[in-house]
């Protein structure tokens, strides 16, 4: 029934016409094919789950209503009468994982907590010397990161190599006449990309010479997020949080992201317990300091131009001054 | 003292008699000057009870030190002197109240001062002073002081005491008014003023002018507002701060001019207040009309390009427009301090927003604890060895163990799963060929097969309709048949019926109804009743 010989080579070639590879199937070739297929499969899965989200949310809301009605002892709303039995059964069977509807947004960071993040740092094309210096400083600020020269690489190339080498994030830094003015954090498998503008940048090089400023500890830092109260704020906090790995409990380094009227301040400190008892703490500021201003969040990586925009800043709206998207 | 006095007076006289050029060259005149200054100092001492010096210390001191001593002595006296002089300027009659001696002294001093006026002017501007110069200045000051002191002693009025003097109050008020309204009016008492000017120091000249004008204003108020308005418009810098050398001449000139002007004004017809107001209004209206006719200032011209306005003019204007975005935060020290406080409080609380590591799934399955089976093994030991040997030697012939079967089952399940996943993900998916299995299926309702005691009855049949159907060929409904078709069918039916009836002979119907009609009816009805019931159930 089954042919005893393996499939003829010509057939294999037909199957792989979609890729740009040449020649005969070697082991490396087949591995590439597998990677490609795996990516395709994952993307399809992701899109499928994203499609289901709307329905799931509706179901979730109905279950919420029934649950509330049961708790308060009120009659179940009339529109849910028909489905009530089925939904009640599902409510009983739920556990903490299935209770909350998971969105594709959460799925982006689902696997992020299992491994430490691996970051690729690079700049825009033809960077100036101050920008290179700033990028080097950022390399120390973000643990587990690597800096590469940009050269003349295209963004899609960079992302592809990053994916194949299992990087979790790619960070691009842009400048204006030596002053860094843009930061793009792109989470890798398909994850969201956050575009920030940088203001009030103070680099370690500005402060003093290399000897005077001393070395910076490269411990995994503790994180502080202040005033990220809205949903968008939580999203941004998530993006920034997953750039850092999980620290030890007794880590001495602290990275702070503090939001005030949509401007996020980044600060890097090292602390020591002071002399005057447990309540006194000596903070020493280390590392660059800058303000971030979020202007776009896209649901795709940097190279995907047609990716959906989750949020974009609207500075020319008449009520722009009154609205705050990240905090308060 | 008297000897000293005499020598002092002599010294003074000697100084006065010497020619000016002698002062400029260093000579024995210095000794004379010192004695003269000491004499004058002693004279002044009673008027300044608070002075720290009893005597002017002259021996071995240089010019600067002597001068400072004198300065220390005289400073407090100067302000009181000024006030007295003002007072006397207003009421020259009071001067005459002083004793004749004082008058004489003052006249002499006037002459002296007039002589020395030019010298003093020159000397006042110089920063350094020789001893001779100091001596001259001292002379002048001390003369003034003496005069004023004597004048002061001459004043006696009931209300006034050493704290409150009406004259001083009036002067003060006039000064204030002069500053508010401008200072370009002169008094008719110009002649007396000239003398007063000559008395004063050069340093006080500017203030003298102000005081003069104060007095003038006092007089002018009585005259009328008109003159004042005109004079206000003519106020010039030079009137107050004219050149040092030409000061006196300028003052003289101004005085004479203003006197003439005043005289002229007073010559015109006096205007009523209403007419004055009208004149004012008219001038204002003319100004405004003129402004309207002129081309507008560039800020009021609407849209303006850089070419149409003067260079850098936008920097001078306070441009203000609404910004729609919140401005970027300026990082001050306070901001940094507040941030650091926040961080410190968080550290103390140990409340961080770190990434939480998710608990990882175990990569290896747990070792299955094999349960020991207590029951006696069915196979004997020899048979166990036999099976092992067979498995080793010929793996194909060995009977499958329980674990093998489990493995088989697992692999089958996995293959099925892979098949489904591949069908989802592959672009070119070829499904596996279906292996046909044979099995018997009966047309019994599904639930009947599955359950022993069927709770519910189901309509679903196990067999599909086409499996039940046993017909042949094209099926047509009765309405679709043609006439010939119908005939054919009927003929066929008849043939069949005849063939069947030929086999079983038809029984004749029995004649039961005549015997017992009632029972027959009863039977019939019973039968129909039963039939109906059956039909109902069937439904």
PDB file of N, CA and C in Angstrom, chain B residues 250-335:
ATOM      1  N   UNK B 250      24.154 129.273  33.627  1.00  0.00           N
ATOM      2  CA  UNK B 250      22.912 128.676  33.150  1.00  0.00           C
ATOM      3  C   UNK B 250      21.766 129.035  34.069  1.00  0.00           C
ATOM      4  N   UNK B 251      22.046 128.900  35.355  1.00  0.00           N
ATOM      5  CA  UNK B 251      20.962 129.201  36.301  1.00  0.00           C
ATOM      6  C   UNK B 251      20.501 130.636  36.136  1.00  0.00           C
ATOM      7  N   UNK B 252      21.471 131.469  35.987  1.00  0.00           N
ATOM      8  CA  UNK B 252      21.131 132.884  35.841  1.00  0.00           C
ATOM      9  C   UNK B 252      20.282 133.092  34.609  1.00  0.00           C
ATOM     10  N   UNK B 253      20.712 132.442  33.516  1.00  0.00           N
ATOM     11  CA  UNK B 253      19.985 132.587  32.262  1.00  0.00           C
ATOM     12  C   UNK B 253      18.570 132.106  32.416  1.00  0.00           C
ATOM     13  N   UNK B 254      18.438 130.854  32.959  1.00  0.00           N
ATOM     14  CA  UNK B 254      17.096 130.266  33.103  1.00  0.00           C
ATOM     15  C   UNK B 254      16.202 131.162  33.931  1.00  0.00           C
ATOM     16  N   UNK B 255      16.787 131.606  34.987  1.00  0.00           N
ATOM     17  CA  UNK B 255      16.002 132.466  35.876  1.00  0.00           C
ATOM     18  C   UNK B 255      15.445 133.652  35.114  1.00  0.00           C
ATOM     19  N   UNK B 256      16.334 134.256  34.360  1.00  0.00           N
ATOM     20  CA  UNK B 256      15.905 135.465  33.652  1.00  0.00           C
ATOM     21  C   UNK B 256      14.844 135.119  32.631  1.00  0.00           C
ATOM     22  N   UNK B 257      15.055 133.996  31.887  1.00  0.00           N
ATOM     23  CA  UNK B 257      14.083 133.610  30.851  1.00  0.00           C
ATOM     24  C   UNK B 257      12.733 133.343  31.457  1.00  0.00           C
ATOM     25  N   UNK B 258      12.750 132.515  32.517  1.00  0.00           N
ATOM     26  CA  UNK B 258      11.456 132.136  33.080  1.00  0.00           C
ATOM     27  C   UNK B 258      10.751 133.330  33.685  1.00  0.00           C
ATOM     28  N   UNK B 259      11.517 134.156  34.197  1.00  0.00           N
ATOM     29  CA  UNK B 259      10.871 135.367  34.732  1.00  0.00           C
ATOM     30  C   UNK B 259      10.151 136.096  33.625  1.00  0.00           C
ATOM     31  N   UNK B 260      10.811 136.155  32.470  1.00  0.00           N
ATOM     32  CA  UNK B 260      10.187 136.849  31.346  1.00  0.00           C
ATOM     33  C   UNK B 260       8.926 136.128  30.915  1.00  0.00           C
ATOM     34  N   UNK B 261       9.061 134.774  30.842  1.00  0.00           N
ATOM     35  CA  UNK B 261       7.891 134.006  30.391  1.00  0.00           C
ATOM     36  C   UNK B 261       6.712 134.231  31.319  1.00  0.00           C
ATOM     37  N   UNK B 262       7.011 134.160  32.577  1.00  0.00           N
ATOM     38  CA  UNK B 262       5.926 134.367  33.534  1.00  0.00           C
ATOM     39  C   UNK B 262       5.266 135.714  33.332  1.00  0.00           C
ATOM     40  N   UNK B 263       6.123 136.662  33.120  1.00  0.00           N
ATOM     41  CA  UNK B 263       5.559 137.999  32.943  1.00  0.00           C
ATOM     42  C   UNK B 263       4.641 138.032  31.737  1.00  0.00           C
ATOM     43  N   UNK B 264       5.078 137.349  30.651  1.00  0.00           N
ATOM     44  CA  UNK B 264       4.276 137.333  29.413  1.00  0.00           C
ATOM     45  C   UNK B 264       2.932 136.679  29.669  1.00  0.00           C
ATOM     46  N   UNK B 265       2.988 135.487  30.300  1.00  0.00           N
ATOM     47  CA  UNK B 265       1.722 134.775  30.536  1.00  0.00           C
ATOM     48  C   UNK B 265       0.752 135.602  31.344  1.00  0.00           C
ATOM     49  N   UNK B 266       1.334 136.184  32.279  1.00  0.00           N
ATOM     50  CA  UNK B 266       0.422 136.968  33.105  1.00  0.00           C
ATOM     51  C   UNK B 266      -0.168 138.136  32.339  1.00  0.00           C
ATOM     52  N   UNK B 267       0.500 138.454  31.219  1.00  0.00           N
ATOM     53  CA  UNK B 267      -0.030 139.556  30.428  1.00  0.00           C
ATOM     54  C   UNK B 267      -1.277 139.144  29.645  1.00  0.00           C
ATOM     55  N   UNK B 268      -1.406 137.788  29.223  1.00  0.00           N
ATOM     56  CA  UNK B 268      -2.554 137.349  28.437  1.00  0.00           C
ATOM     57  C   UNK B 268      -3.837 137.363  29.250  1.00  0.00           C
ATOM     58  N   UNK B 269      -4.942 137.173  28.472  1.00  0.00           N
ATOM     59  CA  UNK B 269      -6.268 137.109  29.109  1.00  0.00           C
ATOM     60  C   UNK B 269      -6.352 135.809  29.907  1.00  0.00           C
ATOM     61  N   UNK B 270      -6.864 135.873  31.076  1.00  0.00           N
ATOM     62  CA  UNK B 270      -6.982 134.656  31.909  1.00  0.00           C
ATOM     63  C   UNK B 270      -8.140 133.813  31.409  1.00  0.00           C
ATOM     64  N   UNK B 271      -7.871 132.508  31.106  1.00  0.00           N
ATOM     65  CA  UNK B 271      -8.896 131.610  30.573  1.00  0.00           C
ATOM     66  C   UNK B 271      -9.649 130.967  31.724  1.00  0.00           C
ATOM     67  N   UNK B 272     -10.955 130.705  31.475  1.00  0.00           N
ATOM     68  CA  UNK B 272     -11.748 130.005  32.500  1.00  0.00           C
ATOM     69  C   UNK B 272     -11.429 128.526  32.464  1.00  0.00           C
ATOM     70  N   UNK B 273     -11.850 127.825  33.511  1.00  0.00           N
ATOM     71  CA  UNK B 273     -11.518 126.389  33.602  1.00  0.00           C
ATOM     72  C   UNK B 273     -12.147 125.615  32.457  1.00  0.00           C
ATOM     73  N   UNK B 274     -13.370 125.976  32.101  1.00  0.00           N
ATOM     74  CA  UNK B 274     -14.044 125.255  31.011  1.00  0.00           C
ATOM     75  C   UNK B 274     -13.267 125.391  29.714  1.00  0.00           C
ATOM     76  N   UNK B 275     -12.800 126.601  29.466  1.00  0.00           N
ATOM     77  CA  UNK B 275     -12.048 126.804  28.239  1.00  0.00           C
ATOM     78  C   UNK B 275     -10.736 126.059  28.267  1.00  0.00           C
ATOM     79  N   UNK B 276     -10.141 126.005  29.428  1.00  0.00           N
ATOM     80  CA  UNK B 276      -8.893 125.233  29.530  1.00  0.00           C
ATOM     81  C   UNK B 276      -9.134 123.754  29.242  1.00  0.00           C
ATOM     82  N   UNK B 277     -10.257 123.227  29.808  1.00  0.00           N
ATOM     83  CA  UNK B 277     -10.589 121.824  29.554  1.00  0.00           C
ATOM     84  C   UNK B 277     -10.818 121.586  28.078  1.00  0.00           C
ATOM     85  N   UNK B 278     -11.546 122.485  27.451  1.00  0.00           N
ATOM     86  CA  UNK B 278     -11.836 122.318  26.023  1.00  0.00           C
ATOM     87  C   UNK B 278     -10.565 122.290  25.228  1.00  0.00           C
ATOM     88  N   UNK B 279      -9.646 123.183  25.576  1.00  0.00           N
ATOM     89  CA  UNK B 279      -8.375 123.225  24.844  1.00  0.00           C
ATOM     90  C   UNK B 279      -7.635 121.895  24.986  1.00  0.00           C
ATOM     91  N   UNK B 280      -7.651 121.396  26.216  1.00  0.00           N
ATOM     92  CA  UNK B 280      -6.990 120.098  26.448  1.00  0.00           C
ATOM     93  C   UNK B 280      -7.603 119.010  25.593  1.00  0.00           C
ATOM     94  N   UNK B 281      -8.952 118.932  25.652  1.00  0.00           N
ATOM     95  CA  UNK B 281      -9.666 117.895  24.900  1.00  0.00           C
ATOM     96  C   UNK B 281      -9.363 117.993  23.422  1.00  0.00           C
ATOM     97  N   UNK B 282      -9.387 119.210  22.944  1.00  0.00           N
ATOM     98  CA  UNK B 282      -9.141 119.385  21.522  1.00  0.00           C
ATOM     99  C   UNK B 282      -7.767 118.886  21.126  1.00  0.00           C
ATOM    100  N   UNK B 283      -6.802 119.200  21.968  1.00  0.00           N
ATOM    101  CA  UNK B 283      -5.452 118.718  21.640  1.00  0.00           C
ATOM    102  C   UNK B 283      -5.423 117.200  21.619  1.00  0.00           C
ATOM    103  N   UNK B 284      -6.140 116.611  22.581  1.00  0.00           N
ATOM    104  CA  UNK B 284      -6.178 115.132  22.600  1.00  0.00           C
ATOM    105  C   UNK B 284      -6.817 114.583  21.344  1.00  0.00           C
ATOM    106  N   UNK B 285      -7.948 115.206  20.972  1.00  0.00           N
ATOM    107  CA  UNK B 285      -8.666 114.727  19.783  1.00  0.00           C
ATOM    108  C   UNK B 285      -7.781 114.834  18.564  1.00  0.00           C
ATOM    109  N   UNK B 286      -7.071 115.933  18.468  1.00  0.00           N
ATOM    110  CA  UNK B 286      -6.191 116.093  17.313  1.00  0.00           C
ATOM    111  C   UNK B 286      -5.155 115.009  17.263  1.00  0.00           C
ATOM    112  N   UNK B 287      -4.618 114.709  18.443  1.00  0.00           N
ATOM    113  CA  UNK B 287      -3.613 113.634  18.489  1.00  0.00           C
ATOM    114  C   UNK B 287      -4.172 112.328  17.991  1.00  0.00           C
ATOM    115  N   UNK B 288      -5.383 111.992  18.479  1.00  0.00           N
ATOM    116  CA  UNK B 288      -5.969 110.693  18.123  1.00  0.00           C
ATOM    117  C   UNK B 288      -6.311 110.626  16.648  1.00  0.00           C
ATOM    118  N   UNK B 289      -6.819 111.739  16.118  1.00  0.00           N
ATOM    119  CA  UNK B 289      -7.141 111.744  14.690  1.00  0.00           C
ATOM    120  C   UNK B 289      -5.889 111.555  13.857  1.00  0.00           C
ATOM    121  N   UNK B 290      -4.852 112.224  14.289  1.00  0.00           N
ATOM    122  CA  UNK B 290      -3.585 112.077  13.573  1.00  0.00           C
ATOM    123  C   UNK B 290      -3.118 110.625  13.591  1.00  0.00           C
ATOM    124  N   UNK B 291      -3.246 109.970  14.765  1.00  0.00           N
ATOM    125  CA  UNK B 291      -2.830 108.572  14.884  1.00  0.00           C
ATOM    126  C   UNK B 291      -3.645 107.684  13.954  1.00  0.00           C
ATOM    127  N   UNK B 292      -4.927 107.980  13.847  1.00  0.00           N
ATOM    128  CA  UNK B 292      -5.776 107.163  12.970  1.00  0.00           C
ATOM    129  C   UNK B 292      -5.364 107.280  11.515  1.00  0.00           C
ATOM    130  N   UNK B 293      -4.969 108.471  11.115  1.00  0.00           N
ATOM    131  CA  UNK B 293      -4.624 108.662   9.714  1.00  0.00           C
ATOM    132  C   UNK B 293      -3.311 108.000   9.357  1.00  0.00           C
ATOM    133  N   UNK B 294      -2.419 107.945  10.327  1.00  0.00           N
ATOM    134  CA  UNK B 294      -1.111 107.349  10.042  1.00  0.00           C
ATOM    135  C   UNK B 294      -1.264 105.857   9.751  1.00  0.00           C
ATOM    136  N   UNK B 295      -0.303 105.271   9.039  1.00  0.00           N
ATOM    137  CA  UNK B 295      -0.352 103.804   8.839  1.00  0.00           C
ATOM    138  C   UNK B 295      -0.186 103.076  10.176  1.00  0.00           C
ATOM    139  N   UNK B 296      -0.883 101.908  10.272  1.00  0.00           N
ATOM    140  CA  UNK B 296      -0.908 101.206  11.551  1.00  0.00           C
ATOM    141  C   UNK B 296       0.434 100.573  11.871  1.00  0.00           C
ATOM    142  N   UNK B 297       0.611 100.319  13.144  1.00  0.00           N
ATOM    143  CA  UNK B 297       1.773  99.548  13.615  1.00  0.00           C
ATOM    144  C   UNK B 297       1.666  98.120  13.083  1.00  0.00           C
ATOM    145  N   UNK B 298       2.795  97.517  12.833  1.00  0.00           N
ATOM    146  CA  UNK B 298       2.754  96.212  12.168  1.00  0.00           C
ATOM    147  C   UNK B 298       2.036  95.141  12.979  1.00  0.00           C
ATOM    148  N   UNK B 299       2.015  95.265  14.311  1.00  0.00           N
ATOM    149  CA  UNK B 299       1.316  94.244  15.099  1.00  0.00           C
ATOM    150  C   UNK B 299      -0.189  94.292  14.896  1.00  0.00           C
ATOM    151  N   UNK B 300      -0.706  95.455  14.410  1.00  0.00           N
ATOM    152  CA  UNK B 300      -2.155  95.569  14.237  1.00  0.00           C
ATOM    153  C   UNK B 300      -2.571  95.358  12.799  1.00  0.00           C
ATOM    154  N   UNK B 301      -1.656  94.874  11.984  1.00  0.00           N
ATOM    155  CA  UNK B 301      -1.959  94.804  10.556  1.00  0.00           C
ATOM    156  C   UNK B 301      -2.446  93.443  10.102  1.00  0.00           C
ATOM    157  N   UNK B 302      -2.792  92.574  11.010  1.00  0.00           N
ATOM    158  CA  UNK B 302      -3.269  91.271  10.561  1.00  0.00           C
ATOM    159  C   UNK B 302      -2.102  90.378  10.193  1.00  0.00           C
ATOM    160  N   UNK B 303      -2.227  89.643   9.105  1.00  0.00           N
ATOM    161  CA  UNK B 303      -1.150  88.723   8.718  1.00  0.00           C
ATOM    162  C   UNK B 303       0.043  89.504   8.233  1.00  0.00           C
ATOM    163  N   UNK B 304       1.183  89.145   8.802  1.00  0.00           N
ATOM    164  CA  UNK B 304       2.400  89.916   8.501  1.00  0.00           C
ATOM    165  C   UNK B 304       3.512  88.938   8.165  1.00  0.00           C
ATOM    166  N   UNK B 305       4.219  89.209   7.103  1.00  0.00           N
ATOM    167  CA  UNK B 305       5.400  88.390   6.813  1.00  0.00           C
ATOM    168  C   UNK B 305       6.633  89.095   7.346  1.00  0.00           C
ATOM    169  N   UNK B 306       7.742  88.389   7.340  1.00  0.00           N
ATOM    170  CA  UNK B 306       8.962  88.945   7.922  1.00  0.00           C
ATOM    171  C   UNK B 306       9.436  90.158   7.137  1.00  0.00           C
ATOM    172  N   UNK B 307       9.116  90.204   5.849  1.00  0.00           N
ATOM    173  CA  UNK B 307       9.598  91.318   5.031  1.00  0.00           C
ATOM    174  C   UNK B 307       8.885  92.620   5.357  1.00  0.00           C
ATOM    175  N   UNK B 308       7.698  92.520   5.897  1.00  0.00           N
ATOM    176  CA  UNK B 308       6.898  93.734   6.101  1.00  0.00           C
ATOM    177  C   UNK B 308       7.063  94.359   7.476  1.00  0.00           C
ATOM    178  N   UNK B 309       7.810  93.689   8.322  1.00  0.00           N
ATOM    179  CA  UNK B 309       8.019  94.302   9.625  1.00  0.00           C
ATOM    180  C   UNK B 309       9.507  94.541   9.819  1.00  0.00           C
ATOM    181  N   UNK B 310       9.838  95.452  10.730  1.00  0.00           N
ATOM    182  CA  UNK B 310      11.264  95.746  10.904  1.00  0.00           C
ATOM    183  C   UNK B 310      12.018  94.528  11.446  1.00  0.00           C
ATOM    184  N   UNK B 311      13.319  94.562  11.251  1.00  0.00           N
ATOM    185  CA  UNK B 311      14.134  93.404  11.598  1.00  0.00           C
ATOM    186  C   UNK B 311      14.112  93.169  13.103  1.00  0.00           C
ATOM    187  N   UNK B 312      14.001  91.893  13.491  1.00  0.00           N
ATOM    188  CA  UNK B 312      14.015  91.505  14.906  1.00  0.00           C
ATOM    189  C   UNK B 312      12.908  92.144  15.727  1.00  0.00           C
ATOM    190  N   UNK B 313      11.872  92.649  15.048  1.00  0.00           N
ATOM    191  CA  UNK B 313      10.815  93.274  15.831  1.00  0.00           C
ATOM    192  C   UNK B 313       9.958  92.245  16.537  1.00  0.00           C
ATOM    193  N   UNK B 314       9.910  91.034  15.999  1.00  0.00           N
ATOM    194  CA  UNK B 314       9.096  90.008  16.656  1.00  0.00           C
ATOM    195  C   UNK B 314       9.670  89.621  18.005  1.00  0.00           C
ATOM    196  N   UNK B 315      10.954  89.866  18.198  1.00  0.00           N
ATOM    197  CA  UNK B 315      11.561  89.530  19.489  1.00  0.00           C
ATOM    198  C   UNK B 315      11.094  90.491  20.569  1.00  0.00           C
ATOM    199  N   UNK B 316      10.773  91.694  20.165  1.00  0.00           N
ATOM    200  CA  UNK B 316      10.394  92.677  21.179  1.00  0.00           C
ATOM    201  C   UNK B 316       8.944  92.559  21.578  1.00  0.00           C
ATOM    202  N   UNK B 317       8.129  92.050  20.648  1.00  0.00           N
ATOM    203  CA  UNK B 317       6.696  91.942  20.953  1.00  0.00           C
ATOM    204  C   UNK B 317       6.461  90.673  21.755  1.00  0.00           C
ATOM    205  N   UNK B 318       5.523  90.731  22.666  1.00  0.00           N
ATOM    206  CA  UNK B 318       5.228  89.571  23.501  1.00  0.00           C
ATOM    207  C   UNK B 318       4.215  88.694  22.776  1.00  0.00           C
ATOM    208  N   UNK B 319       4.701  87.733  21.990  1.00  0.00           N
ATOM    209  CA  UNK B 319       3.806  86.868  21.226  1.00  0.00           C
ATOM    210  C   UNK B 319       3.226  85.790  22.128  1.00  0.00           C
ATOM    211  N   UNK B 320       1.942  85.573  22.010  1.00  0.00           N
ATOM    212  CA  UNK B 320       1.309  84.587  22.875  1.00  0.00           C
ATOM    213  C   UNK B 320       0.273  83.819  22.078  1.00  0.00           C
ATOM    214  N   UNK B 321       0.412  82.519  21.986  1.00  0.00           N
ATOM    215  CA  UNK B 321      -0.633  81.740  21.334  1.00  0.00           C
ATOM    216  C   UNK B 321      -0.820  80.429  22.075  1.00  0.00           C
ATOM    217  N   UNK B 322      -1.974  79.831  21.878  1.00  0.00           N
ATOM    218  CA  UNK B 322      -2.321  78.628  22.629  1.00  0.00           C
ATOM    219  C   UNK B 322      -1.560  77.423  22.095  1.00  0.00           C
ATOM    220  N   UNK B 323      -1.027  76.683  23.007  1.00  0.00           N
ATOM    221  CA  UNK B 323      -0.372  75.438  22.624  1.00  0.00           C
ATOM    222  C   UNK B 323      -1.319  74.299  22.906  1.00  0.00           C
ATOM    223  N   UNK B 324      -1.430  73.393  21.978  1.00  0.00           N
ATOM    224  CA  UNK B 324      -2.381  72.317  22.160  1.00  0.00           C
ATOM    225  C   UNK B 324      -1.816  71.133  22.926  1.00  0.00           C
ATOM    226  N   UNK B 325      -0.512  71.053  23.011  1.00  0.00           N
ATOM    227  CA  UNK B 325       0.082  69.929  23.729  1.00  0.00           C
ATOM    228  C   UNK B 325       0.651  70.429  25.038  1.00  0.00           C
ATOM    229  N   UNK B 326       0.705  69.530  25.976  1.00  0.00           N
ATOM    230  CA  UNK B 326       1.330  69.885  27.243  1.00  0.00           C
ATOM    231  C   UNK B 326       2.822  70.026  27.011  1.00  0.00           C
ATOM    232  N   UNK B 327       3.447  71.033  27.598  1.00  0.00           N
ATOM    233  CA  UNK B 327       4.885  71.176  27.324  1.00  0.00           C
ATOM    234  C   UNK B 327       5.694  70.069  28.002  1.00  0.00           C
ATOM    235  N   UNK B 328       6.868  69.836  27.466  1.00  0.00           N
ATOM    236  CA  UNK B 328       7.717  68.780  28.025  1.00  0.00           C
ATOM    237  C   UNK B 328       8.121  69.167  29.440  1.00  0.00           C
ATOM    238  N   UNK B 329       8.245  68.207  30.312  1.00  0.00           N
ATOM    239  CA  UNK B 329       8.569  68.559  31.699  1.00  0.00           C
ATOM    240  C   UNK B 329      10.011  69.017  31.836  1.00  0.00           C
ATOM    241  N   UNK B 330      10.206  70.086  32.597  1.00  0.00           N
ATOM    242  CA  UNK B 330      11.566  70.556  32.868  1.00  0.00           C
ATOM    243  C   UNK B 330      12.034  69.828  34.115  1.00  0.00           C
ATOM    244  N   UNK B 331      13.169  69.215  34.033  1.00  0.00           N
ATOM    245  CA  UNK B 331      13.618  68.415  35.180  1.00  0.00           C
ATOM    246  C   UNK B 331      14.381  69.317  36.130  1.00  0.00           C
ATOM    247  N   UNK B 332      13.676  69.781  37.160  1.00  0.00           N
ATOM    248  CA  UNK B 332      14.323  70.620  38.165  1.00  0.00           C
ATOM    249  C   UNK B 332      14.805  69.733  39.309  1.00  0.00           C
ATOM    250  N   UNK B 333      15.439  70.368  40.231  1.00  0.00           N
ATOM    251  CA  UNK B 333      15.914  69.594  41.381  1.00  0.00           C
ATOM    252  C   UNK B 333      14.772  69.044  42.195  1.00  0.00           C
ATOM    253  N   UNK B 334      13.680  69.814  42.226  1.00  0.00           N
ATOM    254  CA  UNK B 334      12.530  69.335  43.007  1.00  0.00           C
ATOM    255  C   UNK B 334      11.978  68.055  42.418  1.00  0.00           C
ATOM    256  N   UNK B 335      11.916  68.035  41.101  1.00  0.00           N
ATOM    257  CA  UNK B 335      11.391  66.833  40.444  1.00  0.00           C
ATOM    258  C   UNK B 335      12.269  65.638  40.784  1.00  0.00           C
TER     259      UNK B 335
END
